[in-house]
């Protein structure tokens, strides 16, 4: 039968962890708190809401263009079109960030080879991060488009009085 009592080493580790947790309270200065509040805004790839008025206007313009093409008729279909516009915007952010990272790493037009660029660990991390977010946004875009098309097909097959299917 095994003992449920922690060993002296486990108790020691637990006490050290608790002491460290009491010290780890986050930033205390105003400047530190402001900096910590901006941590999630470093690239904007995961932002659900637009960062500024220009981005909000761009998203509305995209949604309007998509609505003209996809013709959403119900509020749910309109919401799906809005999500597609947001996903497209995140895809473009990922593209811009990738170009910026490449420019910063190579000086754009520099003769740095791709191998030298990828040997830089920071560049590798940036490109992997951008590609992960791009894949997520692309999956959301395609999944939302599939859901919209399925809803529209279902709506067309439902017989409504006075409307042809």
mmCIF file of C-alpha atoms in Angstrom:
data_model
loop_
_atom_site.group_PDB
_atom_site.id
_atom_site.type_symbol
_atom_site.label_atom_id
_atom_site.label_comp_id
_atom_site.label_asym_id
_atom_site.label_seq_id
_atom_site.Cartn_x
_atom_site.Cartn_y
_atom_site.Cartn_z
ATOM 1 C CA UNK A 1 0.000 0.000 0.000
ATOM 2 C CA UNK A 2 1.408 3.397 -0.955
ATOM 3 C CA UNK A 3 1.651 6.267 1.456
ATOM 4 C CA UNK A 4 -0.326 9.440 0.716
ATOM 5 C CA UNK A 5 1.932 11.495 2.978
ATOM 6 C CA UNK A 6 4.321 13.761 1.043
ATOM 7 C CA UNK A 7 8.009 13.111 1.474
ATOM 8 C CA UNK A 8 10.215 15.747 3.127
ATOM 9 C CA UNK A 9 11.566 16.719 -0.295
ATOM 10 C CA UNK A 10 8.043 17.179 -1.689
ATOM 11 C CA UNK A 11 7.125 19.356 1.322
ATOM 12 C CA UNK A 12 10.270 21.431 0.794
ATOM 13 C CA UNK A 13 9.488 21.936 -2.887
ATOM 14 C CA UNK A 14 5.892 22.869 -2.082
ATOM 15 C CA UNK A 15 7.027 25.452 0.491
ATOM 16 C CA UNK A 16 9.495 26.985 -1.988
ATOM 17 C CA UNK A 17 6.788 27.133 -4.670
ATOM 18 C CA UNK A 18 4.379 28.885 -2.292
ATOM 19 C CA UNK A 19 7.034 31.422 -1.280
ATOM 20 C CA UNK A 20 7.832 32.112 -4.919
ATOM 21 C CA UNK A 21 4.133 32.506 -5.768
ATOM 22 C CA UNK A 22 3.769 35.138 -3.026
ATOM 23 C CA UNK A 23 6.607 37.139 -4.621
ATOM 24 C CA UNK A 24 5.259 36.705 -8.185
ATOM 25 C CA UNK A 25 2.461 39.244 -8.110
ATOM 26 C CA UNK A 26 3.100 40.897 -11.452
ATOM 27 C CA UNK A 27 4.251 44.421 -12.129
ATOM 28 C CA UNK A 28 3.911 46.968 -9.328
ATOM 29 C CA UNK A 29 4.799 50.232 -11.052
ATOM 30 C CA UNK A 30 2.367 52.078 -13.323
ATOM 31 C CA UNK A 31 4.788 51.767 -16.254
ATOM 32 C CA UNK A 32 5.099 48.022 -15.650
ATOM 33 C CA UNK A 33 1.335 47.592 -15.510
ATOM 34 C CA UNK A 34 0.882 49.551 -18.752
ATOM 35 C CA UNK A 35 3.567 47.443 -20.443
ATOM 36 C CA UNK A 36 1.984 44.205 -19.178
ATOM 37 C CA UNK A 37 -1.449 45.320 -20.374
ATOM 38 C CA UNK A 38 -0.044 45.684 -23.889
ATOM 39 C CA UNK A 39 1.525 42.208 -23.955
ATOM 40 C CA UNK A 40 -1.305 40.732 -26.024
ATOM 41 C CA UNK A 41 -1.138 43.556 -28.566
ATOM 42 C CA UNK A 42 2.308 42.811 -29.942
ATOM 43 C CA UNK A 43 1.125 41.537 -33.316
ATOM 44 C CA UNK A 44 -2.689 41.567 -33.299
ATOM 45 C CA UNK A 45 -2.986 38.185 -34.964
ATOM 46 C CA UNK A 46 -5.399 36.838 -32.376
ATOM 47 C CA UNK A 47 -7.354 40.037 -31.849
ATOM 48 C CA UNK A 48 -11.091 39.455 -32.192
ATOM 49 C CA UNK A 49 -11.954 43.134 -32.292
ATOM 50 C CA UNK A 50 -10.361 45.712 -34.596
ATOM 51 C CA UNK A 51 -7.423 47.621 -33.102
ATOM 52 C CA UNK A 52 -8.527 51.043 -34.351
ATOM 53 C CA UNK A 53 -11.129 52.879 -36.432
ATOM 54 C CA UNK A 54 -9.309 52.248 -39.715
ATOM 55 C CA UNK A 55 -9.263 48.507 -39.056
ATOM 56 C CA UNK A 56 -12.948 48.566 -38.076
ATOM 57 C CA UNK A 57 -13.830 50.383 -41.310
ATOM 58 C CA UNK A 58 -11.748 47.908 -43.324
ATOM 59 C CA UNK A 59 -13.525 44.982 -41.674
ATOM 60 C CA UNK A 60 -16.953 46.506 -42.417
ATOM 61 C CA UNK A 61 -15.916 47.078 -46.039
ATOM 62 C CA UNK A 62 -14.793 43.451 -46.317
ATOM 63 C CA UNK A 63 -18.035 42.215 -44.778
ATOM 64 C CA UNK A 64 -20.037 44.317 -47.241
ATOM 65 C CA UNK A 65 -18.088 42.937 -50.219
ATOM 66 C CA UNK A 66 -18.489 39.372 -48.937
ATOM 67 C CA UNK A 67 -22.204 39.964 -48.320
ATOM 68 C CA UNK A 68 -22.653 41.091 -51.927
ATOM 69 C CA UNK A 69 -21.017 37.896 -53.140
ATOM 70 C CA UNK A 70 -22.433 35.394 -50.628
ATOM 71 C CA UNK A 71 -25.903 36.979 -50.176
ATOM 72 C CA UNK A 72 -26.623 36.163 -46.506
ATOM 73 C CA UNK A 73 -30.354 36.307 -45.763
ATOM 74 C CA UNK A 74 -30.632 35.428 -42.067
ATOM 75 C CA UNK A 75 -28.939 37.005 -39.037
ATOM 76 C CA UNK A 76 -26.908 33.830 -38.547
ATOM 77 C CA UNK A 77 -25.664 33.949 -42.124
ATOM 78 C CA UNK A 78 -24.783 37.632 -41.681
ATOM 79 C CA UNK A 79 -22.829 36.767 -38.514
ATOM 80 C CA UNK A 80 -20.908 34.096 -40.432
ATOM 81 C CA UNK A 81 -20.039 36.617 -43.139
ATOM 82 C CA UNK A 82 -18.765 39.016 -40.435
ATOM 83 C CA UNK A 83 -16.578 36.198 -39.006
ATOM 84 C CA UNK A 84 -15.212 35.523 -42.469
ATOM 85 C CA UNK A 85 -14.284 39.201 -42.826
ATOM 86 C CA UNK A 86 -12.452 39.050 -39.477
ATOM 87 C CA UNK A 87 -10.598 35.874 -40.512
ATOM 88 C CA UNK A 88 -9.533 37.481 -43.801
ATOM 89 C CA UNK A 89 -8.250 40.475 -41.877
ATOM 90 C CA UNK A 90 -6.186 38.206 -39.603
ATOM 91 C CA UNK A 91 -4.765 36.432 -42.663
ATOM 92 C CA UNK A 92 -3.604 39.759 -44.045
ATOM 93 C CA UNK A 93 -2.096 40.699 -40.660
ATOM 94 C CA UNK A 94 -0.114 37.458 -40.744
ATOM 95 C CA UNK A 95 1.137 38.281 -44.238
ATOM 96 C CA UNK A 96 2.193 41.784 -43.150
ATOM 97 C CA UNK A 97 3.965 40.461 -40.054
ATOM 98 C CA UNK A 98 5.838 37.892 -42.097
ATOM 99 C CA UNK A 99 7.061 40.570 -44.521
ATOM 100 C CA UNK A 100 8.074 42.832 -41.624
ATOM 101 C CA UNK A 101 9.997 39.990 -39.963
ATOM 102 C CA UNK A 102 11.743 39.156 -43.217
ATOM 103 C CA UNK A 103 12.646 42.819 -43.790
ATOM 104 C CA UNK A 104 13.978 43.163 -40.251
ATOM 105 C CA UNK A 105 16.065 40.011 -40.564
ATOM 106 C CA UNK A 106 17.522 40.632 -44.019
ATOM 107 C CA UNK A 107 17.310 44.331 -44.741
ATOM 108 C CA UNK A 108 15.083 43.336 -47.729
ATOM 109 C CA UNK A 109 17.081 43.118 -50.888
ATOM 110 C CA UNK A 110 20.117 41.943 -48.959
ATOM 111 C CA UNK A 111 21.763 38.859 -50.402
ATOM 112 C CA UNK A 112 21.132 36.855 -47.210
ATOM 113 C CA UNK A 113 20.250 33.315 -48.134
ATOM 114 C CA UNK A 114 17.211 31.531 -46.816
ATOM 115 C CA UNK A 115 19.468 29.097 -44.950
ATOM 116 C CA UNK A 116 21.188 31.916 -43.046
ATOM 117 C CA UNK A 117 17.844 33.486 -42.292
ATOM 118 C CA UNK A 118 16.415 30.248 -40.933
ATOM 119 C CA UNK A 119 19.583 29.646 -38.886
ATOM 120 C CA UNK A 120 18.536 32.645 -36.800
ATOM 121 C CA UNK A 121 16.453 31.150 -33.959
ATOM 122 C CA UNK A 122 14.422 34.320 -33.471
ATOM 123 C CA UNK A 123 13.434 34.347 -37.149
ATOM 124 C CA UNK A 124 12.500 30.688 -36.972
ATOM 125 C CA UNK A 125 10.231 31.365 -34.012
ATOM 126 C CA UNK A 126 8.611 34.373 -35.710
ATOM 127 C CA UNK A 127 7.927 32.486 -38.929
ATOM 128 C CA UNK A 128 6.567 29.459 -37.045
ATOM 129 C CA UNK A 129 4.298 31.738 -34.997
ATOM 130 C CA UNK A 130 3.029 33.555 -38.081
ATOM 131 C CA UNK A 131 2.357 30.296 -39.895
ATOM 132 C CA UNK A 132 0.488 28.868 -36.912
ATOM 133 C CA UNK A 133 -1.767 31.926 -36.736
ATOM 134 C CA UNK A 134 -2.198 31.890 -40.504
ATOM 135 C CA UNK A 135 -3.312 28.251 -40.355
ATOM 136 C CA UNK A 136 -5.772 29.054 -37.549
ATOM 137 C CA UNK A 137 -7.266 32.011 -39.432
ATOM 138 C CA UNK A 138 -7.409 29.996 -42.644
ATOM 139 C CA UNK A 139 -9.182 27.152 -40.843
ATOM 140 C CA UNK A 140 -11.682 29.583 -39.370
ATOM 141 C CA UNK A 141 -12.297 31.149 -42.778
ATOM 142 C CA UNK A 142 -12.848 27.820 -44.518
ATOM 143 C CA UNK A 143 -14.927 26.364 -41.678
ATOM 144 C CA UNK A 144 -17.132 29.449 -41.581
ATOM 145 C CA UNK A 145 -17.580 29.391 -45.354
ATOM 146 C CA UNK A 146 -18.555 25.693 -45.162
ATOM 147 C CA UNK A 147 -21.081 26.430 -42.411
ATOM 148 C CA UNK A 148 -22.549 29.329 -44.394
ATOM 149 C CA UNK A 149 -22.884 27.259 -47.564
ATOM 150 C CA UNK A 150 -24.517 24.416 -45.590
ATOM 151 C CA UNK A 151 -27.030 26.814 -44.015
ATOM 152 C CA UNK A 152 -27.850 28.343 -47.377
ATOM 153 C CA UNK A 153 -28.293 24.921 -48.975
ATOM 154 C CA UNK A 154 -30.525 23.816 -46.103
ATOM 155 C CA UNK A 155 -32.597 26.977 -46.375
ATOM 156 C CA UNK A 156 -33.080 26.419 -50.104
ATOM 157 C CA UNK A 157 -34.249 22.828 -49.599
ATOM 158 C CA UNK A 158 -36.837 23.708 -46.962
ATOM 159 C CA UNK A 159 -40.156 24.172 -48.682
ATOM 160 C CA UNK A 160 -41.685 27.500 -47.765
ATOM 161 C CA UNK A 161 -45.204 28.517 -48.817
ATOM 162 C CA UNK A 162 -45.155 30.679 -51.926
ATOM 163 C CA UNK A 163 -41.386 30.321 -52.496
ATOM 164 C CA UNK A 164 -39.733 27.928 -54.912
ATOM 165 C CA UNK A 165 -36.821 25.866 -53.637
#
